[in-house]
Coordinates of C-alpha atoms in Angstrom, one line a residue:
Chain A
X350 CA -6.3 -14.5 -22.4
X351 CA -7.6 -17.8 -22.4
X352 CA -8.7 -19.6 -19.0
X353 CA -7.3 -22.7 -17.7
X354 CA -8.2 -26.0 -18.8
X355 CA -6.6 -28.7 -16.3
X356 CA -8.2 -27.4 -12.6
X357 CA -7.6 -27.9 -8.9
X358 CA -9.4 -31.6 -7.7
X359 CA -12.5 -31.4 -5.7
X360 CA -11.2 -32.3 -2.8
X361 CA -8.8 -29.3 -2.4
X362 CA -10.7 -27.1 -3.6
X363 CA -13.8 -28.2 -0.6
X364 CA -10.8 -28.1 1.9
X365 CA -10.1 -24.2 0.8
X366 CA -13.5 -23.5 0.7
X367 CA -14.6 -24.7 3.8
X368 CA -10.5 -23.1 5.6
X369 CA -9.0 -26.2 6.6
X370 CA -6.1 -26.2 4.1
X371 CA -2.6 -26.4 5.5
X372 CA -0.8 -22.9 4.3
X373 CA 1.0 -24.1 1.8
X374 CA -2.2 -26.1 0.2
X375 CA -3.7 -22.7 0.7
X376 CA -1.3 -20.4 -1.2
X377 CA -1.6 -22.6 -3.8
X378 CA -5.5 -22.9 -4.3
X379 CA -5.9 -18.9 -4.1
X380 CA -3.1 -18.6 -6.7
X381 CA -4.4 -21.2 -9.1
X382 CA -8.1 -19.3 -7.9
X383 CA -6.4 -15.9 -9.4
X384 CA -6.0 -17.3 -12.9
X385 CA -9.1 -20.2 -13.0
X386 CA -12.2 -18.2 -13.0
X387 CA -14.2 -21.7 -12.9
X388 CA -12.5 -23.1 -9.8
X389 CA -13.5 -19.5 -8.2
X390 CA -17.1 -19.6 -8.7
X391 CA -16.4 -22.9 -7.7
X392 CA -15.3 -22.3 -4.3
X393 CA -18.0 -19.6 -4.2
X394 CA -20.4 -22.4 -5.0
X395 CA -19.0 -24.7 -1.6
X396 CA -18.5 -21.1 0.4
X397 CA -22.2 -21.0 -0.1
X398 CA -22.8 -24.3 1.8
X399 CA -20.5 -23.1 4.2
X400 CA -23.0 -19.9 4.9
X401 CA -25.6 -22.0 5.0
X402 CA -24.2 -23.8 7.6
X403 CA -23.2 -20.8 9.3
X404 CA -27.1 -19.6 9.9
X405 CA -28.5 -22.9 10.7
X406 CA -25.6 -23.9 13.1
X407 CA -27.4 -24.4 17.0
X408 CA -26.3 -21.0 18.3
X409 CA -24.2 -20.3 21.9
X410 CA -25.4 -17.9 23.7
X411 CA -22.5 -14.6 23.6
X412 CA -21.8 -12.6 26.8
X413 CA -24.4 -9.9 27.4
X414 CA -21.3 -7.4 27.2
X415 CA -20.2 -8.2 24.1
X416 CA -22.7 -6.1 21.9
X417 CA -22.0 -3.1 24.0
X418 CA -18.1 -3.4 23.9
X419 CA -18.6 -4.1 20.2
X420 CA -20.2 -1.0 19.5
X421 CA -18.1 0.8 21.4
X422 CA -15.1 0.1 18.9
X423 CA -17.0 0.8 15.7
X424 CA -15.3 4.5 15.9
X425 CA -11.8 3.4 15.8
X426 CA -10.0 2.8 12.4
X427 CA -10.7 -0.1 10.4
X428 CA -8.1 -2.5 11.3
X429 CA -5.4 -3.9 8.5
X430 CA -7.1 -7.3 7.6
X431 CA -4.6 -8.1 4.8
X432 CA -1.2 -7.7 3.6
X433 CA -0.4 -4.7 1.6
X434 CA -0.5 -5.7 -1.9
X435 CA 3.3 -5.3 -3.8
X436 CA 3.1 -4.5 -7.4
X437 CA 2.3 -6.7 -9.7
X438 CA 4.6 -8.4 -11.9
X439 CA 2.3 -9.3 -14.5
X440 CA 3.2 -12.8 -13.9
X441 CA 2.8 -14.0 -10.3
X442 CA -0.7 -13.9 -8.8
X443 CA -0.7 -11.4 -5.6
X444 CA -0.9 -14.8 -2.9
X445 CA 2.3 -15.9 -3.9
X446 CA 4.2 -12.0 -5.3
X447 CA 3.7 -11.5 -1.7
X448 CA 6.0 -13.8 -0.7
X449 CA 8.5 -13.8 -3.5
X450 CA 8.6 -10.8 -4.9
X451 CA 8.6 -9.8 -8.6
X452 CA 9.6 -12.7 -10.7
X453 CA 12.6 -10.8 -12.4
X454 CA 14.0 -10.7 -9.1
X455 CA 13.6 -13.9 -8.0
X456 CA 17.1 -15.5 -7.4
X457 CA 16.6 -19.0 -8.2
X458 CA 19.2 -22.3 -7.0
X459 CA 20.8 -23.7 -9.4
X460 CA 21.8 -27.7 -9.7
X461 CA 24.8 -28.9 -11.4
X462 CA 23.4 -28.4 -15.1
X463 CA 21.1 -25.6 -14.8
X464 CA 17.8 -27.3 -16.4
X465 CA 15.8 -26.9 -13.6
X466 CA 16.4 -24.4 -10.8
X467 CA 14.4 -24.4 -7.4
X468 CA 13.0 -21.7 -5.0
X469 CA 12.4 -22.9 -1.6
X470 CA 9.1 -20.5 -0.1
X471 CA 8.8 -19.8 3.5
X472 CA 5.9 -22.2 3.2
X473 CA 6.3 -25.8 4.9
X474 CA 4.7 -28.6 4.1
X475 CA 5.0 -31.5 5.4
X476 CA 8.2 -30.6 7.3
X477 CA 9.9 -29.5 3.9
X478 CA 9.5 -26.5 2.1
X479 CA 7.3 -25.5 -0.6
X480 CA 9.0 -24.7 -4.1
X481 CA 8.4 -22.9 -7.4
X482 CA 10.8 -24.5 -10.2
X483 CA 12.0 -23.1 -13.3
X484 CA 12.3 -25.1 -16.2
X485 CA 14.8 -24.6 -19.3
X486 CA 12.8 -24.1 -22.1
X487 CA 12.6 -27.4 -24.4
X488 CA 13.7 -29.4 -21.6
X489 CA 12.7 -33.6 -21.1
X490 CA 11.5 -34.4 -17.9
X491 CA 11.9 -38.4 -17.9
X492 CA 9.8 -40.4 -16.6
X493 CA 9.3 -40.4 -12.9
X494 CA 6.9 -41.2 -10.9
X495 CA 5.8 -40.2 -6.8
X496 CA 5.1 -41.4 -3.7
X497 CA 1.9 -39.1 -2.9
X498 CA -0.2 -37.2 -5.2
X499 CA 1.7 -34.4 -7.4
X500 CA 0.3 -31.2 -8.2
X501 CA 1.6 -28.3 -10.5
X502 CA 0.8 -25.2 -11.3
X503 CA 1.7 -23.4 -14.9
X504 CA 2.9 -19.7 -13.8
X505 CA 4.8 -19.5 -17.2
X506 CA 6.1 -21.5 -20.6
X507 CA 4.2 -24.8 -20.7
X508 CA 4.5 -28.6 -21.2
X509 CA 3.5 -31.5 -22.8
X510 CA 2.9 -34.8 -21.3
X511 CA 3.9 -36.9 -23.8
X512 CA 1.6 -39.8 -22.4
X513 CA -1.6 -38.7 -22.1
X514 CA -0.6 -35.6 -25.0
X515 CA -2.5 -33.7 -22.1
X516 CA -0.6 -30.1 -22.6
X517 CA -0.7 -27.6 -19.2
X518 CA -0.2 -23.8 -19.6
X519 CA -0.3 -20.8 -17.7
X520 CA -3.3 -21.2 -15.0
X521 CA -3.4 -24.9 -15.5
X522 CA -2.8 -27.6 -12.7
X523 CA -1.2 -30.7 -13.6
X524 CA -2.3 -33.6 -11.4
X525 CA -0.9 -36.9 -11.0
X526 CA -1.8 -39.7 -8.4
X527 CA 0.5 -41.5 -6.5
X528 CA 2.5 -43.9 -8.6
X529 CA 1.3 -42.4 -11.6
X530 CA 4.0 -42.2 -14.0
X531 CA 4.3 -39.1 -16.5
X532 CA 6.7 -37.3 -18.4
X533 CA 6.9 -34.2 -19.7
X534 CA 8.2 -31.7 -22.5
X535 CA 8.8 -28.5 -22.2
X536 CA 7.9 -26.2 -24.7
X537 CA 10.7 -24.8 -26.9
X538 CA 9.9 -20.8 -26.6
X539 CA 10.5 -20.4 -23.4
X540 CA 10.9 -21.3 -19.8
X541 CA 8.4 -23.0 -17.6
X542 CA 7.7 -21.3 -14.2
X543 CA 6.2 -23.6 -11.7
X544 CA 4.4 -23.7 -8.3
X545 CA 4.9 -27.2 -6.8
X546 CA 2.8 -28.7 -4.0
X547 CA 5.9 -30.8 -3.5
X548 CA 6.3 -34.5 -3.2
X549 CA 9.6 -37.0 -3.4
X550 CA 10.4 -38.3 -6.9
X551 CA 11.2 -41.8 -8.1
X552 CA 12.6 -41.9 -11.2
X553 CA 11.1 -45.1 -13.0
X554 CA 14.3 -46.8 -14.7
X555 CA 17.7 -46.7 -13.1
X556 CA 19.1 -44.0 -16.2
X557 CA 16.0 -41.6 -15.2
X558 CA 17.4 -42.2 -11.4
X559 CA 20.8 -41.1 -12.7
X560 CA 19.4 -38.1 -14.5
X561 CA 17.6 -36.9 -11.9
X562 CA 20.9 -36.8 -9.9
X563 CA 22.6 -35.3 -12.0
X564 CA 19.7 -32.3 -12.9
X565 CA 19.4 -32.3 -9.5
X566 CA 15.6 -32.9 -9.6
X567 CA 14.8 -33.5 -6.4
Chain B
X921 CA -17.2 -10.9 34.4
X922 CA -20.0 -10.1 31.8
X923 CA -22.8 -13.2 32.3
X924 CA -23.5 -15.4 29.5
X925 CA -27.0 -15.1 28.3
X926 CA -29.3 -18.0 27.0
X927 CA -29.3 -16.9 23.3
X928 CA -32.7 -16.6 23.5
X929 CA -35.0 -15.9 20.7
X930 CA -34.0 -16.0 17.2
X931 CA -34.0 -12.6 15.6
X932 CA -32.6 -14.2 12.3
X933 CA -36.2 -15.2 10.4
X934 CA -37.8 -11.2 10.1
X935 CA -34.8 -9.7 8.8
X936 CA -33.9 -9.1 5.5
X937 CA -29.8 -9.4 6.3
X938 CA -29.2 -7.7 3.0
X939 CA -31.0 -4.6 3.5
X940 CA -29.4 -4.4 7.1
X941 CA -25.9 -4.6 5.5
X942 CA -26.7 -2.0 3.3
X943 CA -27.7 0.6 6.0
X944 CA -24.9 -0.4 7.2
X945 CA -22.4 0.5 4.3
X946 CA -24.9 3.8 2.9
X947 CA -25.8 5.1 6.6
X948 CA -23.5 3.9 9.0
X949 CA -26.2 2.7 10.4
X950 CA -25.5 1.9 14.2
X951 CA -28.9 0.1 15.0
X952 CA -28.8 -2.3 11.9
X953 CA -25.4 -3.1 13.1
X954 CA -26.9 -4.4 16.3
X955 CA -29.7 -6.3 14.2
X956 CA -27.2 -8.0 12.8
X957 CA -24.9 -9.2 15.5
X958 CA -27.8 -10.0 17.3
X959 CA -28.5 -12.7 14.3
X960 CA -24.8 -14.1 13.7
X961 CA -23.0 -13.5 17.2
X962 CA -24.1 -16.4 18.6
X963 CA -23.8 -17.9 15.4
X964 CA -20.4 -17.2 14.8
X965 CA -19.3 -18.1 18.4
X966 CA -20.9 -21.4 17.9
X967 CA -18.8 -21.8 14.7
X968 CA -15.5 -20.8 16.1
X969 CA -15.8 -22.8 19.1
X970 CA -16.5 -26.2 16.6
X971 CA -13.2 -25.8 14.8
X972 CA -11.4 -25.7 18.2
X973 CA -11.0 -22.0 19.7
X974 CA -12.2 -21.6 23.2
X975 CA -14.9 -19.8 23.9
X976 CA -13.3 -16.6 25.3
X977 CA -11.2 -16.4 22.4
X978 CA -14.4 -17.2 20.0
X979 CA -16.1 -13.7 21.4
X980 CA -12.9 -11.9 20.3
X981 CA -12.8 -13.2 17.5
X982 CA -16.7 -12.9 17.2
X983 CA -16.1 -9.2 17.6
X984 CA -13.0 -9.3 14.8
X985 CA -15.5 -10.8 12.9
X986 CA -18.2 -8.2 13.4
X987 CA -16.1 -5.4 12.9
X988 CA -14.9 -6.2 9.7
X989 CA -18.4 -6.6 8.9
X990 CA -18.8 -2.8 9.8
X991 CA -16.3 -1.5 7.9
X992 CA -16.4 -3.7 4.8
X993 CA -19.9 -3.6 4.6
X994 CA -19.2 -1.3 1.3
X995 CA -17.6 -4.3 -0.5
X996 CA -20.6 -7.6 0.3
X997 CA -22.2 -8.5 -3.7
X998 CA -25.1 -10.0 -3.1
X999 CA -24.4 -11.8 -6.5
X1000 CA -22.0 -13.8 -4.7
X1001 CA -24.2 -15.2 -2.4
X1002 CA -25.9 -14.8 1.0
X1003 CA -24.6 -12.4 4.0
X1004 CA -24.2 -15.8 5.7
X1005 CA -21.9 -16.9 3.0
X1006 CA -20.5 -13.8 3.2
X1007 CA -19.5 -13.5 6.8
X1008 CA -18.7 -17.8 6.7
X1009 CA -15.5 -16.6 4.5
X1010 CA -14.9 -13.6 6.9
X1011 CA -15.1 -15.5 9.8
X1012 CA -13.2 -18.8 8.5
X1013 CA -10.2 -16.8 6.8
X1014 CA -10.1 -15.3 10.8
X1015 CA -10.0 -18.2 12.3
X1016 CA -7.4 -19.3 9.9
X1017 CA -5.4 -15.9 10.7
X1018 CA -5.7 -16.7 14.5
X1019 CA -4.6 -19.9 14.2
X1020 CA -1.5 -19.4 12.6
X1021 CA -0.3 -15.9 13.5
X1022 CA -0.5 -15.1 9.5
X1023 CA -2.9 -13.8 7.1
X1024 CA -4.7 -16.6 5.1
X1025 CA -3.8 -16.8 1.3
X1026 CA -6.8 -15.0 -0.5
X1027 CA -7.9 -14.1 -4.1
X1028 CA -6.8 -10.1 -4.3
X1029 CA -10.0 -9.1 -5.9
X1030 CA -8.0 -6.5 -7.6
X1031 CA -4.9 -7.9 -8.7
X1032 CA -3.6 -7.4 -12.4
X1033 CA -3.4 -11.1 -12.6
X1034 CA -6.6 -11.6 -12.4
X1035 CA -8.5 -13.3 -15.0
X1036 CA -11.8 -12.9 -15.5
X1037 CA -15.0 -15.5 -16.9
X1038 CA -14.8 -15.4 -21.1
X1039 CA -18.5 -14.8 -21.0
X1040 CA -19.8 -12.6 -17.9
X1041 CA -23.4 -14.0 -16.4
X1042 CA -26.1 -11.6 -17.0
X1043 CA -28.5 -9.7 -14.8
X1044 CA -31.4 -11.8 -14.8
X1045 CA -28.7 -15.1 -14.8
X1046 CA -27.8 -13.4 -11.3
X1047 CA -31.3 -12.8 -10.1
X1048 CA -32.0 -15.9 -10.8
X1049 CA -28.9 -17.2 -8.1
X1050 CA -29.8 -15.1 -5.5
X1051 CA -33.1 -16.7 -5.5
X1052 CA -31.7 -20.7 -5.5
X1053 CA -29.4 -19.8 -3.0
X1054 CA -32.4 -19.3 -0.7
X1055 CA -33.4 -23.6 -1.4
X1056 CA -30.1 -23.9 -1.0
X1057 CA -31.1 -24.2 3.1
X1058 CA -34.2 -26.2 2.8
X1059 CA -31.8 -28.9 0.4
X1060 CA -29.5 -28.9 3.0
X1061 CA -32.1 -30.6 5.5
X1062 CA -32.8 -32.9 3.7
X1063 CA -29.5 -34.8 3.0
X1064 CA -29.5 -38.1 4.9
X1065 CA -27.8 -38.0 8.1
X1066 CA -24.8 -39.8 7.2
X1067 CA -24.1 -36.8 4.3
X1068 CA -25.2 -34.0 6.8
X1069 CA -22.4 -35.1 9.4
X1070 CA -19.5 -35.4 6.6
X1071 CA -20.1 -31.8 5.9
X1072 CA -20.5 -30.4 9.1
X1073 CA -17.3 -32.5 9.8
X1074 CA -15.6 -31.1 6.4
X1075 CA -16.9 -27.2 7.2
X1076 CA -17.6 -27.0 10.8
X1077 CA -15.2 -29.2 12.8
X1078 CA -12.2 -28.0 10.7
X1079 CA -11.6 -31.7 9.7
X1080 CA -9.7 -33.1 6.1
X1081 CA -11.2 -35.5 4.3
X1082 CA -8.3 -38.2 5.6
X1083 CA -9.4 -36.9 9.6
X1084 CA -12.8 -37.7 8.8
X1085 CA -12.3 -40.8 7.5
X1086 CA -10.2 -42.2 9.6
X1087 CA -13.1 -40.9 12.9
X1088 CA -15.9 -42.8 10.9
X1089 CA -13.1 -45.9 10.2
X1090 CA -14.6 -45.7 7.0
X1091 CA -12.2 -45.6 3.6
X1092 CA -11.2 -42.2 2.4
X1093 CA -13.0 -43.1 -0.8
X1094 CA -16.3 -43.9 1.3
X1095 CA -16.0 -40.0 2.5
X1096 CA -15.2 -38.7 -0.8
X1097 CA -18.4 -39.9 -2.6
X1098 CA -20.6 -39.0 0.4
X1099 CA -19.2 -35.8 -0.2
X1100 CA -19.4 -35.7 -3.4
X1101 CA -23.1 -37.0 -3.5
X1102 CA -24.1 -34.4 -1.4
X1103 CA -22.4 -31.7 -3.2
X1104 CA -24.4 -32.6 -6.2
X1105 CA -27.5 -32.6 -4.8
X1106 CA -27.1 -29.2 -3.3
X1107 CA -25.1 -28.3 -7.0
X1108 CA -28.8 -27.3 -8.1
X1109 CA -29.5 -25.3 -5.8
X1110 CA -26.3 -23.3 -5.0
X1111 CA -25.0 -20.1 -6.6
X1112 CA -24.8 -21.6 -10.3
X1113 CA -21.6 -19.9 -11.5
X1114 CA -20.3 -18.6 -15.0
X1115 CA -18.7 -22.2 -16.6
X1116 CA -20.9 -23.2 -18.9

């Protein structure tokens, strides 16, 4: 399988690294990590600064206790530091399966014509929820445009944008800044599967503002 | 009430924390344990208490921390980078945990999904990491101050990019390229990893 090409921007990538993500900036980092083995050596790369800072940090002092109760609990069973891993799809990346469940199963909202359908996660951000977003294959996505940087994630299918002929598939991260304007194709052979670090839309022209409506875009 | 000790001296610089860990994961071995929180205990308190937990709940967490050292010491690759390194994700991914009552979203080193470097690094490629990653601490000294504080704003005080920015009344641009700057000068020197 070929890696991605189009990869998470530094700055999220530091703010996973170092643990001060919000959640939902965090799910999506380890599940673009799970499929982007350059952003993972990466964020092994800034971990390491992190280490470093770790064993030069000016130390405080721990209670002369601690040691003693510590070792006193290295008998008990290893505690459950993770959640249990649900099997794999194939598709989804195990950060995000665990909260969705297999992608077959997934049952996704519909809007009025069925291009794109939505799934809300039980990740907030920004007071809204996080989404993935299916998109019919062979679908136009008009131009639009948003008010705070847009990321994407390919889970499935892929796209073209048909400005910059830049085209995202599975693994890749499709970024566009603030007011940036784009659209997209979707290729013809099959759906596009998406993991959206979400932001409002603004369609561009007032016929992109009605097709949103109607699509149900946003 | 246990009394709180002047950390006293360092027992970090005769140690080879590798070797302890691996008495550790081959031997169980209770007295290289010790060694070993002796070295990062207070470190790790110090740590948690910079990215906001008070200090009682920093020595819980301290001991979270050091337990999961003892029974993961099995799964520590030194070919991805220091034990420091090692117990800096540990101990962040906690503190994440704590914080928000959930587990942190982490790589599953062993999900099918996984996908894996089209050409794989080679031993003497890794030998030759292990030993940049130790001027990896000398480079870190000597970054001016004003690149210093950003990253022990960005990794130690639990800060974004936009909070730091907006402390130093700087631009969020200014704090991006000191960032960045930084990063590349310690680039050379840190864990060089497989993209060409």
């Amino acid at each position: 399988m070929s890696t991605a090409r189009h990869h998470l921007p530094e700055d999220l990538l530091l703010a996973y690294a170092a643990g001060t993500c919000n959640p939902a900036e965090a799910l999506f980092v380890a599940t673009h990590l799970t499929l982007c083995p350059r952003c993972r050596s990466e964020v092994e790369r800034l971990e390491a600064v992190g280490g470093e800072m770790l064993a030069t940090i000016e130390r405080e002092a721990v209670s002369s206790s601690l040691l003693e109760a510590t070792l006193s609990r290295l008998d008990e069973p290893a505690p459950v530091t993770s959640a249990p891993r649900p099997q794999s799809d194939g598709v989804l990346p195990t950060p995000l399966l665990s909260l969705v469940g297999p992608l077959e199963q997934i049952r996704w909202s519909e809007k009025l014509f069925g291009a794109v359908k939505y799934l809300e996660l039980p990740v907030e951000r920004g007071g809204r929820p996080m989404r993935m977003k299916r998109i019919k294959r062979g679908q136009r996505i008009p131009e639009h445009t948003h008010d705070e940087r847009e990321l994407e994630l390919y889970l499935a299918g892929g796209a073209l944008d048909v400005g910059t002929h830049k085209r995202y598939q599975r693994g890749d991260v499709s970024t566009y800044e603030a007011g940036e304007r784009h659209k997209l194709e979707v290729d013809a052979d099959q759906d596009c599967i998406l993991l959206c670090l979400d932001v409002r839309l603004i369609g561009t022209s007032l016929s992109s503002k009605v097709v949103y409506g109607l699509i149900g875009w946003d | 009430v246990s009394m709180v000790t002047d950390p006293g001296e360092d027992p970090a610089d005769e140690q080879d924390e590798g070797l302890l860990l691996q008495r550790i994961a081959l031997e169980r071995d209770r007295d290289a344990f010790a060694a070993l929180f002796k070295i990062y205990a207070p470190r790790l308190k110090a740590f948690l208490i910079r990215r906001g937990h008070a200090p009682a709940v920093a020595e819980d967490l301290v001991q979270d921390v050091m337990l999961t050292l003892w029974h993961k010491a099995h799964t520590y690759q030194e070919e991805r980078g220091a034990v420091s390194t090692w117990l800096f994700r540990i101990a962040k991914n906690r503190g994440v945990d704590q914080l928000r009552k959930q587990h942190a979203a982490v790589v599953d080193p062993k999900d099918p999904c996984l996908v894996w470097p089209e050409r794989q690094a080679h031993g003497d490629e890794l030998l030759e990491r292990s030993e940049r990653s130790h001027s990896l601490h000398h480079e870190l000294a000597c970054l001016p101050d004003e690149q210093q504080t950003v990253l022990a704003a960005a990794y130690l005080e639990h800060k974004t990019m936009a909070q730091i920015a907006s402390d130093h009344r700087v631009p969020m641009g200014t704090i991006k390229s000191r960032i960045r700057r930084a990063l590349e000068r310690l680039r050379s020197q840190m864990l060089d990893g497989s993209s060409p």
